[in-house]
Structures are given as structure tokens and as C-alpha cells.
Amino acid sequence: MFIYVVKSGDTVSSIAREYNVSPETIVNINSLTDPDRLVVGESLVIGVPKVTHRVEPGETLFSIARKYRTTVDRLLRNNPQLKGSLVIQPGEELVIEFEGGGKRCVIVDGYVYPSVDDLTLQRTFPNLSYITPFSYGFTGNGDLVTLGDDRIVEMARRNGVSPVMLLTTLNTDGMFDNNLSHMLLNDVEMQDYLISKIIDNMQMKGYRVLDVDFEFVFPEDRVAYAEFIRRLNDALHPYGYEVWVALAPKTSADQKGLLYEAHDYRLLGEIADRLLLMTYEWGFTYSPKVHMLLYPFCDIEKSADMRAF
């Protein structure tokens, strides 16, 4: 796998010639909707096929996977043009393995809105370990604001992807409400009530992980926020659930600003099972173009729990 940064005058064809691959390979891997409009500074993943297979009549992805001692998921990742579909045609060329492929394993999570279409989900699932419907909220009384996520959770189970329940302080205007987080973080009874609702929902829906994303928390609630995460851990761990925390991308422990000060890396890191650094915030702040890509050159880690649905 190579990362190529687009320069002035580059085209997909010229880049393909440089790496001795087909333009179609670059287009497919990078999901380029308009290959004639590359952006200077854009990063492209270049995969050089090491092993390919020409589909014969009667073959399926399952039979091809068996032949090369690989998995259908890996074939789907290596061939994004299939868009997650198991349907292949005679004469179609599939990439079995890329140069340098399979040498790194990653865990990949993706946020998704409930309105996402089935085709997009099916195309993306082979690249995911987890999927996080966006998002659950709560009221000033501690009641859980639910989400129309049944379809996403069920499809995730069928594809061996573990669903993550996301809890935020987003209000009805779609803004992070630090008054709401302040109310919760300073009211133990409200926390107990909300935690009970979270557990009920996780049991009913089949969630295994809770991801907490409280943003713009008041600096004076820094310790209270960590203590709330500790109480979540104490309540959820007996059920076998994990607790993750999404953190603003700080460049120093004492970084100023409402987005950063209550996110204490040391305190939260000692408590949470995993931390998610929201580095895409740097893209929103500093970059004119944010391009996110799930590249298919490694084995996505799917634990036994994920495959057991």
C-alpha cells in the first residue's frame, strides 16, 4: 500500500502509470465519484495488486475465498467496486491480495445517521469492526431520548459488526448542551436513573459498548465528568459491557478552551475501557477539504463476541 499526495497536473491515468496499476484500481479503492477532478493535496491510497483472479462461470465469492484460503470479507474489502454485494460476473477480475497487504490489523468504528441507506451500510460493513448510530440523548429528567436504530443494529449483527450505543448531550437544536451535562454530572439520582435506562436499552437492542460523547463541558465539571464515567463503568461492567469516551483532540494537558478543559486525558484514561480522539476536529478547523477513507489493505479485527451474534 502506498499513500500518494496529488500534485498540480496529476490525473488518475498519470498516477496509475507511475505505479503500474490500472486507473480503475485507483478509482475503486478511493471511491472517486469524479476521477477527472482531483484536488491538489488530496491523499490517494494506491494498491498494487499482487494476486488477482478472473471469475469463471459458476464461481462465487465463497468458492474463490476457499480456493485462495482467504475470507469473503477480505475479498469485499479488496474489491470496493462490488459495493458489499456477493454478486460477481464471469470475466470480472478480482484482487485477492495487494502488495504489502495483510500486515497490519486495525479496529475500525464508524458513526452513522439512522437515515443511511442499506446499500451504503452493506458496502461499508466489510471495513468495520464497530458501527455507532448517532446518537442517543437524554432529557433534564434523566429519561433516555431513543433512536430509530433497529435496522442498523440488526444489519450489523448479520455482518459480524458490533454496534456501539452513543450517548451525547445534543439538544433538540442539534447543539451540545453544557447546561444539560452540568445538571447530570451534579445529580447522582439523575445519573442512577439514566444509567438504568441505558442498561435496559443495551439489553433490549443488543449493544455491547457505550460511547460517551459530552462536548463543551464546563471546566468546573472536569472531575465530576470523570466520576460519572467511573459510575458508568461500575454499573455496566458486571453485564460485560465496555465504556468508551470520545475526547477533543488536545495538543497539551492544559490547553484552554471550552471544548478541551473538562476532557482530562489522565483521569478519563484511567477509567474508560477505550478513548476515541476526535482528530477530525483539526480537519474542520484547519483543512479546506476533509477526506475520510476506509482502506481495505488490512484485516479488520472482529472479536469472537462480534462474530457470535
mmCIF file of C-alpha atoms in Angstrom:
data_model
loop_
_atom_site.group_PDB
_atom_site.id
_atom_site.type_symbol
_atom_site.label_atom_id
_atom_site.label_comp_id
_atom_site.label_asym_id
_atom_site.label_seq_id
_atom_site.Cartn_x
_atom_site.Cartn_y
_atom_site.Cartn_z
ATOM 1 C CA MET A 1 0.000 0.000 0.000
ATOM 2 C CA PHE A 2 1.190 3.492 -0.838
ATOM 3 C CA ILE A 3 -0.157 6.928 0.008
ATOM 4 C CA TYR A 4 0.119 9.383 -2.874
ATOM 5 C CA VAL A 5 -0.421 13.130 -2.434
ATOM 6 C CA VAL A 6 -1.919 14.730 -5.533
ATOM 7 C CA LYS A 7 0.212 17.396 -7.219
ATOM 8 C CA SER A 8 -0.738 20.040 -9.757
ATOM 9 C CA GLY A 9 -1.240 18.469 -13.183
ATOM 10 C CA ASP A 10 -1.828 14.943 -11.870
ATOM 11 C CA THR A 11 -4.549 12.765 -13.338
ATOM 12 C CA VAL A 12 -5.720 9.334 -12.332
ATOM 13 C CA SER A 13 -4.159 7.954 -15.512
ATOM 14 C CA SER A 14 -0.769 9.571 -14.873
ATOM 15 C CA ILE A 15 -0.685 8.302 -11.289
ATOM 16 C CA ALA A 16 -1.717 4.826 -12.476
ATOM 17 C CA ARG A 17 1.152 4.783 -14.985
ATOM 18 C CA GLU A 18 3.622 5.797 -12.288
ATOM 19 C CA TYR A 19 2.663 2.813 -10.121
ATOM 20 C CA ASN A 20 1.912 0.424 -12.992
ATOM 21 C CA VAL A 21 -1.677 -0.166 -11.915
ATOM 22 C CA SER A 22 -4.950 0.376 -13.732
ATOM 23 C CA PRO A 23 -6.844 3.668 -13.355
ATOM 24 C CA GLU A 24 -9.885 1.597 -12.355
ATOM 25 C CA THR A 25 -7.981 0.215 -9.355
ATOM 26 C CA ILE A 26 -7.283 3.742 -8.065
ATOM 27 C CA VAL A 27 -10.853 4.862 -8.703
ATOM 28 C CA ASN A 28 -12.328 1.820 -6.935
ATOM 29 C CA ILE A 29 -10.069 1.860 -3.891
ATOM 30 C CA ASN A 30 -10.560 5.572 -3.275
ATOM 31 C CA SER A 31 -14.276 5.655 -4.184
ATOM 32 C CA LEU A 32 -13.674 8.570 -6.541
ATOM 33 C CA THR A 33 -17.046 9.819 -7.738
ATOM 34 C CA ASP A 34 -15.441 12.212 -10.253
ATOM 35 C CA PRO A 35 -11.998 10.886 -11.286
ATOM 36 C CA ASP A 36 -11.460 13.885 -13.570
ATOM 37 C CA ARG A 37 -11.439 16.295 -10.621
ATOM 38 C CA LEU A 38 -8.541 15.540 -8.308
ATOM 39 C CA VAL A 39 -7.739 18.077 -5.583
ATOM 40 C CA VAL A 40 -4.151 19.207 -5.108
ATOM 41 C CA GLY A 41 -3.024 17.954 -1.688
ATOM 42 C CA GLU A 42 -5.574 15.131 -1.663
ATOM 43 C CA SER A 43 -4.233 11.805 -0.399
ATOM 44 C CA LEU A 44 -4.934 8.712 -2.502
ATOM 45 C CA VAL A 45 -4.410 5.119 -1.465
ATOM 46 C CA ILE A 46 -2.510 3.219 -4.143
ATOM 47 C CA GLY A 47 -2.849 -0.537 -4.055
ATOM 48 C CA VAL A 48 -0.637 -2.635 -6.265
ATOM 49 C CA PRO A 49 -2.348 -5.994 -6.879
ATOM 50 C CA LYS A 50 -0.142 -8.963 -6.011
ATOM 51 C CA VAL A 51 -2.625 -11.756 -6.737
ATOM 52 C CA THR A 52 -5.688 -11.427 -8.978
ATOM 53 C CA HIS A 53 -8.373 -13.843 -10.145
ATOM 54 C CA ARG A 54 -10.526 -13.838 -13.285
ATOM 55 C CA VAL A 55 -14.017 -15.077 -12.390
ATOM 56 C CA GLU A 56 -15.061 -18.280 -14.160
ATOM 57 C CA PRO A 57 -18.691 -19.317 -14.833
ATOM 58 C CA GLY A 58 -20.218 -20.915 -11.749
ATOM 59 C CA GLU A 59 -17.777 -19.404 -9.283
ATOM 60 C CA THR A 60 -18.903 -17.484 -6.214
ATOM 61 C CA LEU A 61 -17.093 -15.305 -3.724
ATOM 62 C CA PHE A 62 -17.296 -18.177 -1.271
ATOM 63 C CA SER A 63 -15.657 -20.661 -3.644
ATOM 64 C CA ILE A 64 -12.961 -18.148 -4.598
ATOM 65 C CA ALA A 65 -12.291 -17.403 -0.930
ATOM 66 C CA ARG A 66 -11.862 -21.104 -0.240
ATOM 67 C CA LYS A 67 -9.556 -21.509 -3.229
ATOM 68 C CA TYR A 68 -7.169 -18.818 -2.002
ATOM 69 C CA ARG A 69 -7.601 -19.590 1.712
ATOM 70 C CA THR A 70 -8.950 -16.162 2.453
ATOM 71 C CA THR A 71 -12.322 -14.754 3.568
ATOM 72 C CA VAL A 72 -15.280 -13.210 1.772
ATOM 73 C CA ASP A 73 -14.879 -10.105 3.933
ATOM 74 C CA ARG A 74 -11.334 -9.646 2.706
ATOM 75 C CA LEU A 75 -12.427 -10.090 -0.909
ATOM 76 C CA LEU A 76 -15.086 -7.436 -0.399
ATOM 77 C CA ARG A 77 -12.529 -5.079 1.175
ATOM 78 C CA ASN A 78 -10.043 -5.663 -1.635
ATOM 79 C CA ASN A 79 -12.697 -5.043 -4.281
ATOM 80 C CA PRO A 80 -14.719 -1.935 -3.330
ATOM 81 C CA GLN A 81 -16.340 -1.936 -6.776
ATOM 82 C CA LEU A 82 -18.520 -4.820 -5.506
ATOM 83 C CA LYS A 83 -20.132 -2.363 -3.064
ATOM 84 C CA GLY A 84 -20.577 -5.094 -0.478
ATOM 85 C CA SER A 85 -22.556 -7.286 -2.859
ATOM 86 C CA LEU A 86 -21.868 -11.013 -3.148
ATOM 87 C CA VAL A 87 -22.853 -10.984 -6.832
ATOM 88 C CA ILE A 88 -19.942 -11.424 -9.268
ATOM 89 C CA GLN A 89 -19.899 -11.914 -13.026
ATOM 90 C CA PRO A 90 -17.826 -14.253 -15.232
ATOM 91 C CA GLY A 91 -14.834 -12.413 -16.657
ATOM 92 C CA GLU A 92 -14.661 -9.956 -13.762
ATOM 93 C CA GLU A 93 -11.169 -9.512 -12.301
ATOM 94 C CA LEU A 94 -10.889 -9.598 -8.526
ATOM 95 C CA VAL A 95 -7.947 -8.574 -6.370
ATOM 96 C CA ILE A 96 -7.084 -11.399 -3.998
ATOM 97 C CA GLU A 97 -4.088 -9.745 -2.359
ATOM 98 C CA PHE A 98 -2.263 -6.430 -2.602
ATOM 99 C CA GLU A 99 1.451 -5.823 -2.278
ATOM 100 C CA GLY A 100 2.127 -5.201 1.399
ATOM 101 C CA GLY A 101 -1.414 -6.249 2.333
ATOM 102 C CA GLY A 102 -2.466 -8.047 5.472
ATOM 103 C CA LYS A 103 0.481 -6.913 7.573
ATOM 104 C CA ARG A 104 -1.399 -4.580 9.905
ATOM 105 C CA CYS A 105 -4.579 -5.124 11.868
ATOM 106 C CA VAL A 106 -6.802 -2.246 12.891
ATOM 107 C CA ILE A 107 -10.051 -1.733 14.739
ATOM 108 C CA VAL A 108 -12.408 0.492 12.749
ATOM 109 C CA ASP A 109 -15.512 2.237 14.063
ATOM 110 C CA GLY A 110 -17.867 4.432 12.066
ATOM 111 C CA TYR A 111 -20.570 6.905 13.073
ATOM 112 C CA VAL A 112 -23.773 6.656 11.059
ATOM 113 C CA TYR A 113 -27.083 8.506 10.928
ATOM 114 C CA PRO A 114 -30.283 6.396 11.106
ATOM 115 C CA SER A 115 -31.248 7.688 7.648
ATOM 116 C CA VAL A 116 -28.342 5.866 5.969
ATOM 117 C CA ASP A 117 -29.460 3.593 3.120
ATOM 118 C CA ASP A 118 -28.976 -0.175 3.148
ATOM 119 C CA LEU A 119 -26.597 -0.160 0.151
ATOM 120 C CA THR A 120 -24.174 2.202 1.884
ATOM 121 C CA LEU A 121 -24.277 0.086 5.026
ATOM 122 C CA GLN A 122 -23.707 -3.153 3.145
ATOM 123 C CA ARG A 123 -20.822 -1.635 1.234
ATOM 124 C CA THR A 124 -19.157 -0.381 4.411
ATOM 125 C CA PHE A 125 -19.666 -3.304 6.799
ATOM 126 C CA PRO A 126 -16.692 -5.355 5.482
ATOM 127 C CA ASN A 127 -14.425 -2.483 6.568
ATOM 128 C CA LEU A 128 -15.856 -2.127 10.079
ATOM 129 C CA SER A 129 -15.288 -3.689 13.465
ATOM 130 C CA TYR A 130 -17.890 -1.462 15.127
ATOM 131 C CA ILE A 131 -20.673 0.845 13.999
ATOM 132 C CA THR A 132 -22.125 3.700 16.065
ATOM 133 C CA PRO A 133 -25.621 5.051 15.289
ATOM 134 C CA PHE A 134 -25.706 8.797 16.002
ATOM 135 C CA SER A 135 -26.982 9.388 18.678
ATOM 136 C CA TYR A 136 -28.912 8.828 21.925
ATOM 137 C CA GLY A 137 -29.636 11.798 24.157
ATOM 138 C CA PHE A 138 -31.344 12.389 27.494
ATOM 139 C CA THR A 139 -33.756 14.859 28.996
ATOM 140 C CA GLY A 140 -33.499 17.072 32.054
ATOM 141 C CA ASN A 141 -35.368 14.340 33.941
ATOM 142 C CA GLY A 142 -32.823 11.685 33.026
ATOM 143 C CA ASP A 143 -35.051 9.924 30.526
ATOM 144 C CA LEU A 144 -33.266 8.444 27.514
ATOM 145 C CA VAL A 145 -34.043 10.022 24.145
ATOM 146 C CA THR A 146 -34.170 6.971 21.907
ATOM 147 C CA LEU A 147 -33.081 6.473 18.327
ATOM 148 C CA GLY A 148 -34.514 4.650 15.314
ATOM 149 C CA ASP A 149 -31.561 2.282 15.133
ATOM 150 C CA ASP A 150 -33.166 -1.181 14.953
ATOM 151 C CA ARG A 151 -32.392 -1.672 11.259
ATOM 152 C CA ILE A 152 -28.739 -0.652 11.639
ATOM 153 C CA VAL A 153 -28.202 -2.853 14.693
ATOM 154 C CA GLU A 154 -29.791 -5.879 13.025
ATOM 155 C CA MET A 155 -27.762 -5.458 9.826
ATOM 156 C CA ALA A 156 -24.600 -5.031 11.903
ATOM 157 C CA ARG A 157 -25.256 -8.312 13.700
ATOM 158 C CA ARG A 158 -25.739 -10.163 10.416
ATOM 159 C CA ASN A 159 -22.422 -8.808 9.148
ATOM 160 C CA GLY A 160 -20.361 -9.549 12.249
ATOM 161 C CA VAL A 161 -20.044 -5.876 13.219
ATOM 162 C CA SER A 162 -20.543 -4.861 16.842
ATOM 163 C CA PRO A 163 -22.970 -1.952 17.425
ATOM 164 C CA VAL A 164 -21.990 0.856 19.800
ATOM 165 C CA MET A 165 -24.557 2.904 21.699
ATOM 166 C CA LEU A 166 -23.589 6.587 21.611
ATOM 167 C CA LEU A 167 -24.719 8.933 24.394
ATOM 168 C CA THR A 168 -24.432 12.677 23.764
ATOM 169 C CA THR A 169 -25.737 15.921 25.232
ATOM 170 C CA LEU A 170 -27.157 17.131 21.925
ATOM 171 C CA ASN A 171 -30.357 19.117 22.360
ATOM 172 C CA THR A 172 -33.302 19.478 20.006
ATOM 173 C CA ASP A 173 -31.397 22.168 18.082
ATOM 174 C CA GLY A 174 -28.537 19.754 17.424
ATOM 175 C CA MET A 175 -26.147 21.615 19.745
ATOM 176 C CA PHE A 176 -24.117 20.201 22.637
ATOM 177 C CA ASP A 177 -25.842 21.462 25.785
ATOM 178 C CA ASN A 178 -23.358 22.028 28.624
ATOM 179 C CA ASN A 179 -26.169 23.073 30.949
ATOM 180 C CA LEU A 180 -27.661 19.604 30.480
ATOM 181 C CA SER A 181 -24.319 17.909 31.166
ATOM 182 C CA HIS A 182 -23.811 20.143 34.223
ATOM 183 C CA MET A 183 -27.217 19.123 35.561
ATOM 184 C CA LEU A 184 -26.475 15.425 35.098
ATOM 185 C CA LEU A 185 -22.895 15.486 36.402
ATOM 186 C CA ASN A 186 -24.003 17.119 39.632
ATOM 187 C CA ASP A 187 -27.075 14.988 40.341
ATOM 188 C CA VAL A 188 -26.349 11.409 41.446
ATOM 189 C CA GLU A 189 -30.015 10.398 41.466
ATOM 190 C CA MET A 190 -30.427 11.607 37.876
ATOM 191 C CA GLN A 191 -27.314 9.628 36.924
ATOM 192 C CA ASP A 192 -28.658 6.457 38.529
ATOM 193 C CA TYR A 193 -31.948 6.816 36.682
ATOM 194 C CA LEU A 194 -30.264 7.461 33.329
ATOM 195 C CA ILE A 195 -27.813 4.578 33.816
ATOM 196 C CA SER A 196 -30.705 2.199 34.478
ATOM 197 C CA LYS A 197 -32.337 3.331 31.218
ATOM 198 C CA ILE A 198 -29.050 2.859 29.351
ATOM 199 C CA ILE A 199 -28.694 -0.706 30.638
ATOM 200 C CA ASP A 200 -32.298 -1.503 29.692
ATOM 201 C CA ASN A 201 -31.705 -0.195 26.174
ATOM 202 C CA MET A 202 -28.407 -2.046 25.719
ATOM 203 C CA GLN A 203 -30.014 -5.307 26.817
ATOM 204 C CA MET A 204 -33.042 -4.817 24.582
ATOM 205 C CA LYS A 205 -31.111 -3.746 21.464
ATOM 206 C CA GLY A 206 -28.049 -5.962 21.871
ATOM 207 C CA TYR A 207 -25.444 -3.252 22.309
ATOM 208 C CA ARG A 208 -22.100 -4.312 23.811
ATOM 209 C CA VAL A 209 -20.419 -0.902 24.113
ATOM 210 C CA LEU A 210 -21.462 2.533 25.377
ATOM 211 C CA ASP A 211 -19.604 5.512 23.896
ATOM 212 C CA VAL A 212 -19.985 8.779 25.849
ATOM 213 C CA ASP A 213 -19.501 11.987 23.872
ATOM 214 C CA PHE A 214 -20.070 15.040 26.076
ATOM 215 C CA GLU A 215 -18.601 18.130 24.418
ATOM 216 C CA PHE A 216 -18.142 21.715 25.664
ATOM 217 C CA VAL A 217 -18.461 20.509 29.272
ATOM 218 C CA PHE A 218 -17.890 23.315 31.777
ATOM 219 C CA PRO A 219 -14.297 23.307 33.108
ATOM 220 C CA GLU A 220 -15.592 23.143 36.682
ATOM 221 C CA ASP A 221 -17.228 19.789 35.842
ATOM 222 C CA ARG A 222 -13.903 18.151 34.879
ATOM 223 C CA VAL A 223 -13.700 15.862 37.920
ATOM 224 C CA ALA A 224 -17.459 15.249 38.004
ATOM 225 C CA TYR A 225 -17.302 14.084 34.376
ATOM 226 C CA ALA A 226 -14.606 11.543 35.204
ATOM 227 C CA GLU A 227 -16.602 10.375 38.218
ATOM 228 C CA PHE A 228 -19.689 9.867 36.026
ATOM 229 C CA ILE A 229 -17.634 7.676 33.694
ATOM 230 C CA ARG A 230 -16.445 5.709 36.724
ATOM 231 C CA ARG A 231 -20.046 5.166 37.847
ATOM 232 C CA LEU A 232 -20.961 4.027 34.347
ATOM 233 C CA ASN A 233 -18.092 1.546 34.428
ATOM 234 C CA ASP A 234 -19.175 0.200 37.800
ATOM 235 C CA ALA A 235 -22.744 -0.281 36.559
ATOM 236 C CA LEU A 236 -22.028 -1.653 33.052
ATOM 237 C CA HIS A 237 -19.000 -3.888 33.594
ATOM 238 C CA PRO A 238 -20.970 -6.580 35.519
ATOM 239 C CA TYR A 239 -23.045 -7.027 32.343
ATOM 240 C CA GLY A 240 -19.900 -7.425 30.233
ATOM 241 C CA TYR A 241 -20.323 -4.028 28.581
ATOM 242 C CA GLU A 242 -17.479 -1.637 27.761
ATOM 243 C CA VAL A 243 -17.456 2.135 28.270
ATOM 244 C CA TRP A 244 -15.678 4.370 25.760
ATOM 245 C CA VAL A 245 -15.203 8.138 25.909
ATOM 246 C CA ALA A 246 -14.819 10.487 22.941
ATOM 247 C CA LEU A 247 -12.257 13.219 23.590
ATOM 248 C CA ALA A 248 -11.488 16.552 21.972
ATOM 249 C CA PRO A 249 -8.048 16.477 20.272
ATOM 250 C CA LYS A 250 -5.792 18.367 22.679
ATOM 251 C CA THR A 251 -2.205 19.346 21.972
ATOM 252 C CA SER A 252 -1.324 19.866 25.654
ATOM 253 C CA ALA A 253 -2.743 18.886 29.023
ATOM 254 C CA ASP A 254 -3.510 22.492 29.935
ATOM 255 C CA GLN A 255 -4.979 23.541 26.583
ATOM 256 C CA LYS A 256 -7.503 26.326 27.075
ATOM 257 C CA GLY A 257 -10.974 26.449 25.586
ATOM 258 C CA LEU A 258 -14.418 25.155 26.472
ATOM 259 C CA LEU A 259 -14.012 22.166 24.149
ATOM 260 C CA TYR A 260 -10.861 20.948 25.922
ATOM 261 C CA GLU A 261 -10.615 21.820 29.603
ATOM 262 C CA ALA A 262 -13.060 19.257 31.035
ATOM 263 C CA HIS A 263 -11.565 16.444 28.938
ATOM 264 C CA ASP A 264 -8.845 15.313 31.330
ATOM 265 C CA TYR A 265 -6.868 12.673 29.429
ATOM 266 C CA ARG A 266 -5.239 11.252 32.551
ATOM 267 C CA LEU A 267 -8.409 10.946 34.631
ATOM 268 C CA LEU A 268 -10.558 9.564 31.837
ATOM 269 C CA GLY A 269 -7.771 7.349 30.526
ATOM 270 C CA GLU A 270 -7.503 5.631 33.902
ATOM 271 C CA ILE A 271 -11.226 4.860 33.918
ATOM 272 C CA ALA A 272 -12.590 4.235 30.410
ATOM 273 C CA ASP A 273 -12.047 0.990 28.511
ATOM 274 C CA ARG A 274 -11.133 2.955 25.383
ATOM 275 C CA LEU A 275 -10.698 6.579 24.371
ATOM 276 C CA LEU A 276 -11.611 7.965 20.955
ATOM 277 C CA LEU A 277 -9.582 11.027 19.951
ATOM 278 C CA MET A 278 -11.756 13.154 17.670
ATOM 279 C CA THR A 279 -8.868 14.327 15.483
ATOM 280 C CA TYR A 280 -11.271 15.130 12.653
ATOM 281 C CA GLU A 281 -11.899 18.348 14.601
ATOM 282 C CA TRP A 282 -8.492 19.501 13.323
ATOM 283 C CA GLY A 283 -9.745 18.896 9.801
ATOM 284 C CA PHE A 284 -12.809 21.074 10.389
ATOM 285 C CA THR A 285 -10.631 23.824 11.848
ATOM 286 C CA TYR A 286 -7.585 23.835 9.585
ATOM 287 C CA SER A 287 -8.303 21.984 6.360
ATOM 288 C CA PRO A 288 -10.334 23.217 3.357
ATOM 289 C CA LYS A 289 -11.064 19.603 2.455
ATOM 290 C CA VAL A 290 -11.624 16.690 4.799
ATOM 291 C CA HIS A 291 -11.418 13.311 3.077
ATOM 292 C CA MET A 292 -12.068 10.212 5.166
ATOM 293 C CA LEU A 293 -11.340 6.802 3.710
ATOM 294 C CA LEU A 294 -11.533 3.235 4.961
ATOM 295 C CA TYR A 295 -8.755 1.470 3.112
ATOM 296 C CA PRO A 296 -9.021 -2.278 2.505
ATOM 297 C CA PHE A 297 -5.418 -3.416 2.966
ATOM 298 C CA CYS A 298 -5.514 -4.959 6.416
ATOM 299 C CA ASP A 299 -7.522 -7.455 8.387
ATOM 300 C CA ILE A 300 -10.257 -5.709 10.322
ATOM 301 C CA GLU A 301 -10.221 -7.091 13.843
ATOM 302 C CA LYS A 302 -13.508 -8.783 14.645
ATOM 303 C CA SER A 303 -13.540 -10.413 18.037
ATOM 304 C CA ALA A 304 -15.345 -13.624 18.901
ATOM 305 C CA ASP A 305 -18.060 -11.516 20.550
ATOM 306 C CA MET A 306 -18.700 -9.722 17.235
ATOM 307 C CA ARG A 307 -18.950 -12.968 15.288
ATOM 308 C CA ALA A 308 -21.230 -14.529 17.874
ATOM 309 C CA PHE A 309 -24.376 -12.544 17.077
#
